[in-house]
């Protein structure tokens, strides 16, 4: 079976079929996947059947896997986390918690956020549970030239529990919170691999634009968010069991949907990898 690629969302997202990530891919095939990810921002590799260790090893060809102790880890491999319909806010109110239910980019509250996130659909509901994405290159490119010039050099403080947040976030132990002090990131990021500029927003984690007063900062961030989340910049991924979806957090936002039928399960295995940028 040869490798086949198809476009999914028109302006972003592609799917490939005809490869097994349990195999050691040859260099040209791996280079094709990385190129497809850079061009399409979201890459779906269909039809996989992967135990945690082979999943981690396949993803390690895209970057260095990072440990994420805040999420449940598989017993087979600590670098493979579990995102599940059974997730609860264990230390908080104990209620069901949907990780990533509002627009975000992963890890922006950290000083060195992961570059890529990989989700593997182990159990996919019969309908719903889609993951939505936004093309943040396109959102940036479409801004008026004056806005781009105004924001190009600005930086934003990001925090785990920002005062602007609208979504619920899982309660964390005090020691963990202390180890996650605020981080400051550019509002416009230049992608280290593609050289393209992207808006770097995280509505739930951004606290304030450095150097602007609170009112001005809120006004700017609200306007940029409203611009970026327009449907024309979005792609909605409808999961098939066995999909491995890789996205680039440096030039996308994404959002989970908990709209699948009550009583149905959704189980994802997750790996994140570090970028090559110095932080
Ligand atoms: C994540 C995430 C979305 C989903 O794993 O970072 O936001 O649809 N997941 O599960
Ligand atoms: Mn996420």
PDB file of C-alpha atoms in Angstrom, residues 4-172:
ATOM      1  CA  UNK A   4      -1.812   8.661  -0.144  1.00  0.00           C
ATOM      2  CA  UNK A   5      -2.561  12.215   0.901  1.00  0.00           C
ATOM      3  CA  UNK A   6      -5.826  14.130   0.708  1.00  0.00           C
ATOM      4  CA  UNK A   7      -6.819  17.624   1.749  1.00  0.00           C
ATOM      5  CA  UNK A   8      -9.403  17.818   4.506  1.00  0.00           C
ATOM      6  CA  UNK A   9     -10.235  21.436   5.273  1.00  0.00           C
ATOM      7  CA  UNK A  10      -9.288  23.270   2.089  1.00  0.00           C
ATOM      8  CA  UNK A  11      -7.174  25.977   3.700  1.00  0.00           C
ATOM      9  CA  UNK A  12      -5.686  23.622   6.319  1.00  0.00           C
ATOM     10  CA  UNK A  13      -5.564  19.958   7.412  1.00  0.00           C
ATOM     11  CA  UNK A  14      -4.636  16.864   5.426  1.00  0.00           C
ATOM     12  CA  UNK A  15      -5.010  13.124   5.907  1.00  0.00           C
ATOM     13  CA  UNK A  16      -2.606  10.393   4.913  1.00  0.00           C
ATOM     14  CA  UNK A  17      -3.368   6.714   4.538  1.00  0.00           C
ATOM     15  CA  UNK A  18      -1.245   3.723   3.602  1.00  0.00           C
ATOM     16  CA  UNK A  19       1.289   3.634   6.398  1.00  0.00           C
ATOM     17  CA  UNK A  20       1.656   1.819   9.696  1.00  0.00           C
ATOM     18  CA  UNK A  21       3.284   3.854  12.458  1.00  0.00           C
ATOM     19  CA  UNK A  22       4.398   0.604  14.115  1.00  0.00           C
ATOM     20  CA  UNK A  23       6.964   0.337  11.310  1.00  0.00           C
ATOM     21  CA  UNK A  24      10.239   2.190  11.222  1.00  0.00           C
ATOM     22  CA  UNK A  25       9.482   4.704   8.463  1.00  0.00           C
ATOM     23  CA  UNK A  26      12.223   5.464   5.977  1.00  0.00           C
ATOM     24  CA  UNK A  27      13.654   8.988   5.890  1.00  0.00           C
ATOM     25  CA  UNK A  28      11.805  10.191   2.773  1.00  0.00           C
ATOM     26  CA  UNK A  29       8.456   9.043   4.222  1.00  0.00           C
ATOM     27  CA  UNK A  30       9.131  10.770   7.547  1.00  0.00           C
ATOM     28  CA  UNK A  31      10.205  13.922   5.669  1.00  0.00           C
ATOM     29  CA  UNK A  32       6.967  13.783   3.659  1.00  0.00           C
ATOM     30  CA  UNK A  33       4.920  13.667   6.868  1.00  0.00           C
ATOM     31  CA  UNK A  34       6.773  16.605   8.402  1.00  0.00           C
ATOM     32  CA  UNK A  35       6.388  18.600   5.198  1.00  0.00           C
ATOM     33  CA  UNK A  36       2.659  17.770   5.094  1.00  0.00           C
ATOM     34  CA  UNK A  37       2.313  18.946   8.690  1.00  0.00           C
ATOM     35  CA  UNK A  38       4.125  22.210   7.988  1.00  0.00           C
ATOM     36  CA  UNK A  39       2.004  22.897   4.917  1.00  0.00           C
ATOM     37  CA  UNK A  40      -1.339  21.820   6.405  1.00  0.00           C
ATOM     38  CA  UNK A  41      -0.875  22.637  10.150  1.00  0.00           C
ATOM     39  CA  UNK A  42      -2.993  19.611  11.109  1.00  0.00           C
ATOM     40  CA  UNK A  43      -2.085  16.147   9.859  1.00  0.00           C
ATOM     41  CA  UNK A  44      -4.236  13.078  10.310  1.00  0.00           C
ATOM     42  CA  UNK A  45      -2.667   9.657   9.856  1.00  0.00           C
ATOM     43  CA  UNK A  46      -5.551   7.226   9.415  1.00  0.00           C
ATOM     44  CA  UNK A  47      -6.056   3.605  10.321  1.00  0.00           C
ATOM     45  CA  UNK A  48      -3.530   3.131  13.113  1.00  0.00           C
ATOM     46  CA  UNK A  49      -3.439   0.440  15.765  1.00  0.00           C
ATOM     47  CA  UNK A  50      -0.843   1.484  18.311  1.00  0.00           C
ATOM     48  CA  UNK A  51       0.080   0.385  21.812  1.00  0.00           C
ATOM     49  CA  UNK A  52       1.402   3.252  23.991  1.00  0.00           C
ATOM     50  CA  UNK A  53       5.130   2.543  23.548  1.00  0.00           C
ATOM     51  CA  UNK A  54       5.036   2.302  19.733  1.00  0.00           C
ATOM     52  CA  UNK A  55       2.813   5.413  19.671  1.00  0.00           C
ATOM     53  CA  UNK A  56       5.377   7.329  21.708  1.00  0.00           C
ATOM     54  CA  UNK A  57       8.229   6.046  19.545  1.00  0.00           C
ATOM     55  CA  UNK A  58       6.475   7.050  16.319  1.00  0.00           C
ATOM     56  CA  UNK A  59       5.824  10.533  17.686  1.00  0.00           C
ATOM     57  CA  UNK A  60       9.457  10.860  18.827  1.00  0.00           C
ATOM     58  CA  UNK A  61      10.350  11.130  15.121  1.00  0.00           C
ATOM     59  CA  UNK A  62       8.609  14.532  15.132  1.00  0.00           C
ATOM     60  CA  UNK A  63      10.265  15.913  18.281  1.00  0.00           C
ATOM     61  CA  UNK A  64      11.263  15.031  21.814  1.00  0.00           C
ATOM     62  CA  UNK A  65       8.304  13.702  23.845  1.00  0.00           C
ATOM     63  CA  UNK A  66       7.646  15.680  27.031  1.00  0.00           C
ATOM     64  CA  UNK A  67       6.267  14.331  30.314  1.00  0.00           C
ATOM     65  CA  UNK A  68       2.942  15.797  31.359  1.00  0.00           C
ATOM     66  CA  UNK A  69       2.222  14.648  34.915  1.00  0.00           C
ATOM     67  CA  UNK A  70      -0.912  16.806  35.224  1.00  0.00           C
ATOM     68  CA  UNK A  71      -2.847  14.392  33.014  1.00  0.00           C
ATOM     69  CA  UNK A  72      -3.373  10.682  33.623  1.00  0.00           C
ATOM     70  CA  UNK A  73      -0.535   8.591  32.201  1.00  0.00           C
ATOM     71  CA  UNK A  74      -0.776   5.135  30.654  1.00  0.00           C
ATOM     72  CA  UNK A  75       0.830   2.396  32.730  1.00  0.00           C
ATOM     73  CA  UNK A  76       2.824   1.231  29.711  1.00  0.00           C
ATOM     74  CA  UNK A  77       4.401   4.612  28.925  1.00  0.00           C
ATOM     75  CA  UNK A  78       4.564   7.737  31.124  1.00  0.00           C
ATOM     76  CA  UNK A  79       4.845  10.016  28.086  1.00  0.00           C
ATOM     77  CA  UNK A  80       1.482   8.831  26.786  1.00  0.00           C
ATOM     78  CA  UNK A  81      -1.351  10.647  28.553  1.00  0.00           C
ATOM     79  CA  UNK A  82      -5.013   9.750  28.617  1.00  0.00           C
ATOM     80  CA  UNK A  83      -7.813  12.127  27.573  1.00  0.00           C
ATOM     81  CA  UNK A  84     -11.093  10.463  28.357  1.00  0.00           C
ATOM     82  CA  UNK A  85     -14.816  10.983  28.718  1.00  0.00           C
ATOM     83  CA  UNK A  86     -14.257   9.741  32.276  1.00  0.00           C
ATOM     84  CA  UNK A  87     -12.004  12.706  33.204  1.00  0.00           C
ATOM     85  CA  UNK A  88     -13.051  14.491  36.395  1.00  0.00           C
ATOM     86  CA  UNK A  89     -11.767  17.563  38.241  1.00  0.00           C
ATOM     87  CA  UNK A  90     -10.321  15.321  40.969  1.00  0.00           C
ATOM     88  CA  UNK A  91      -8.830  18.005  43.206  1.00  0.00           C
ATOM     89  CA  UNK A  92     -11.571  20.544  42.548  1.00  0.00           C
ATOM     90  CA  UNK A  93     -15.312  19.987  42.449  1.00  0.00           C
ATOM     91  CA  UNK A  94     -15.109  16.348  41.258  1.00  0.00           C
ATOM     92  CA  UNK A  95     -17.329  17.117  38.266  1.00  0.00           C
ATOM     93  CA  UNK A  96     -16.786  15.872  34.738  1.00  0.00           C
ATOM     94  CA  UNK A  97     -14.082  17.931  33.089  1.00  0.00           C
ATOM     95  CA  UNK A  98     -13.621  18.230  29.363  1.00  0.00           C
ATOM     96  CA  UNK A  99     -10.012  19.096  28.712  1.00  0.00           C
ATOM     97  CA  UNK A 100      -9.720  21.849  26.139  1.00  0.00           C
ATOM     98  CA  UNK A 101     -13.417  22.699  25.746  1.00  0.00           C
ATOM     99  CA  UNK A 102     -12.722  26.276  24.679  1.00  0.00           C
ATOM    100  CA  UNK A 103     -10.336  27.691  22.068  1.00  0.00           C
ATOM    101  CA  UNK A 104      -6.712  27.328  23.128  1.00  0.00           C
ATOM    102  CA  UNK A 105      -3.209  26.396  22.158  1.00  0.00           C
ATOM    103  CA  UNK A 106      -1.505  23.819  24.354  1.00  0.00           C
ATOM    104  CA  UNK A 107       0.835  24.804  27.179  1.00  0.00           C
ATOM    105  CA  UNK A 108       1.044  28.554  26.578  1.00  0.00           C
ATOM    106  CA  UNK A 109       1.111  29.083  30.358  1.00  0.00           C
ATOM    107  CA  UNK A 110       4.457  27.293  30.365  1.00  0.00           C
ATOM    108  CA  UNK A 111       7.728  28.987  29.591  1.00  0.00           C
ATOM    109  CA  UNK A 112       8.610  26.339  27.012  1.00  0.00           C
ATOM    110  CA  UNK A 113       5.303  25.155  25.528  1.00  0.00           C
ATOM    111  CA  UNK A 114       5.172  21.967  23.502  1.00  0.00           C
ATOM    112  CA  UNK A 115       5.397  22.523  19.759  1.00  0.00           C
ATOM    113  CA  UNK A 116       3.200  19.648  18.589  1.00  0.00           C
ATOM    114  CA  UNK A 117       0.373  17.660  20.131  1.00  0.00           C
ATOM    115  CA  UNK A 118      -0.586  14.200  18.918  1.00  0.00           C
ATOM    116  CA  UNK A 119      -3.938  12.609  19.743  1.00  0.00           C
ATOM    117  CA  UNK A 120      -4.657   9.017  18.885  1.00  0.00           C
ATOM    118  CA  UNK A 121      -8.327   8.047  18.721  1.00  0.00           C
ATOM    119  CA  UNK A 122      -8.557   4.777  20.649  1.00  0.00           C
ATOM    120  CA  UNK A 123     -12.327   4.895  21.263  1.00  0.00           C
ATOM    121  CA  UNK A 124     -14.320   7.359  19.214  1.00  0.00           C
ATOM    122  CA  UNK A 125     -18.017   8.066  19.878  1.00  0.00           C
ATOM    123  CA  UNK A 126     -20.605   7.215  17.218  1.00  0.00           C
ATOM    124  CA  UNK A 127     -21.186  10.924  16.612  1.00  0.00           C
ATOM    125  CA  UNK A 128     -19.837  14.192  18.004  1.00  0.00           C
ATOM    126  CA  UNK A 129     -16.589  14.695  19.914  1.00  0.00           C
ATOM    127  CA  UNK A 130     -15.028  16.513  16.951  1.00  0.00           C
ATOM    128  CA  UNK A 131     -11.918  18.619  17.460  1.00  0.00           C
ATOM    129  CA  UNK A 132     -11.966  22.081  15.865  1.00  0.00           C
ATOM    130  CA  UNK A 133      -8.877  23.943  14.683  1.00  0.00           C
ATOM    131  CA  UNK A 134      -7.999  27.485  13.623  1.00  0.00           C
ATOM    132  CA  UNK A 135      -5.360  28.514  11.116  1.00  0.00           C
ATOM    133  CA  UNK A 136      -3.491  31.265  12.965  1.00  0.00           C
ATOM    134  CA  UNK A 137      -1.257  32.084   9.972  1.00  0.00           C
ATOM    135  CA  UNK A 138      -4.345  32.993   7.966  1.00  0.00           C
ATOM    136  CA  UNK A 139      -5.813  34.956  10.882  1.00  0.00           C
ATOM    137  CA  UNK A 140      -2.581  36.950  11.105  1.00  0.00           C
ATOM    138  CA  UNK A 141      -2.181  37.467   7.339  1.00  0.00           C
ATOM    139  CA  UNK A 142      -5.696  38.899   7.043  1.00  0.00           C
ATOM    140  CA  UNK A 143      -5.202  41.606   9.680  1.00  0.00           C
ATOM    141  CA  UNK A 144      -4.955  45.156   8.382  1.00  0.00           C
ATOM    142  CA  UNK A 145      -1.337  46.251   7.845  1.00  0.00           C
ATOM    143  CA  UNK A 146      -1.604  48.878  10.632  1.00  0.00           C
ATOM    144  CA  UNK A 147      -2.760  46.250  13.114  1.00  0.00           C
ATOM    145  CA  UNK A 148       0.067  43.918  12.123  1.00  0.00           C
ATOM    146  CA  UNK A 149       2.593  46.731  12.548  1.00  0.00           C
ATOM    147  CA  UNK A 150       1.103  47.599  15.943  1.00  0.00           C
ATOM    148  CA  UNK A 151       1.150  44.062  17.342  1.00  0.00           C
ATOM    149  CA  UNK A 152       4.277  42.585  15.739  1.00  0.00           C
ATOM    150  CA  UNK A 153       6.567  43.366  18.661  1.00  0.00           C
ATOM    151  CA  UNK A 154       4.069  43.006  21.534  1.00  0.00           C
ATOM    152  CA  UNK A 155       4.329  40.374  24.237  1.00  0.00           C
ATOM    153  CA  UNK A 156       1.643  38.820  26.373  1.00  0.00           C
ATOM    154  CA  UNK A 157       1.693  37.409  29.884  1.00  0.00           C
ATOM    155  CA  UNK A 158       0.074  33.936  30.024  1.00  0.00           C
ATOM    156  CA  UNK A 159      -1.032  32.227  33.249  1.00  0.00           C
ATOM    157  CA  UNK A 160      -2.602  28.873  34.133  1.00  0.00           C
ATOM    158  CA  UNK A 161      -5.479  30.567  35.966  1.00  0.00           C
ATOM    159  CA  UNK A 162      -5.701  33.855  34.107  1.00  0.00           C
ATOM    160  CA  UNK A 163      -8.269  36.396  35.297  1.00  0.00           C
ATOM    161  CA  UNK A 164      -9.632  36.614  31.723  1.00  0.00           C
ATOM    162  CA  UNK A 165     -10.403  32.906  31.467  1.00  0.00           C
ATOM    163  CA  UNK A 166     -13.888  31.825  30.519  1.00  0.00           C
ATOM    164  CA  UNK A 167     -13.519  28.035  30.687  1.00  0.00           C
ATOM    165  CA  UNK A 168     -13.080  25.815  33.736  1.00  0.00           C
ATOM    166  CA  UNK A 169      -9.589  24.564  34.407  1.00  0.00           C
ATOM    167  CA  UNK A 170      -8.651  21.582  36.554  1.00  0.00           C
ATOM    168  CA  UNK A 171      -7.576  22.412  40.098  1.00  0.00           C
ATOM    169  CA  UNK A 172      -3.878  21.732  40.642  1.00  0.00           C
TER     170      UNK A 172
END
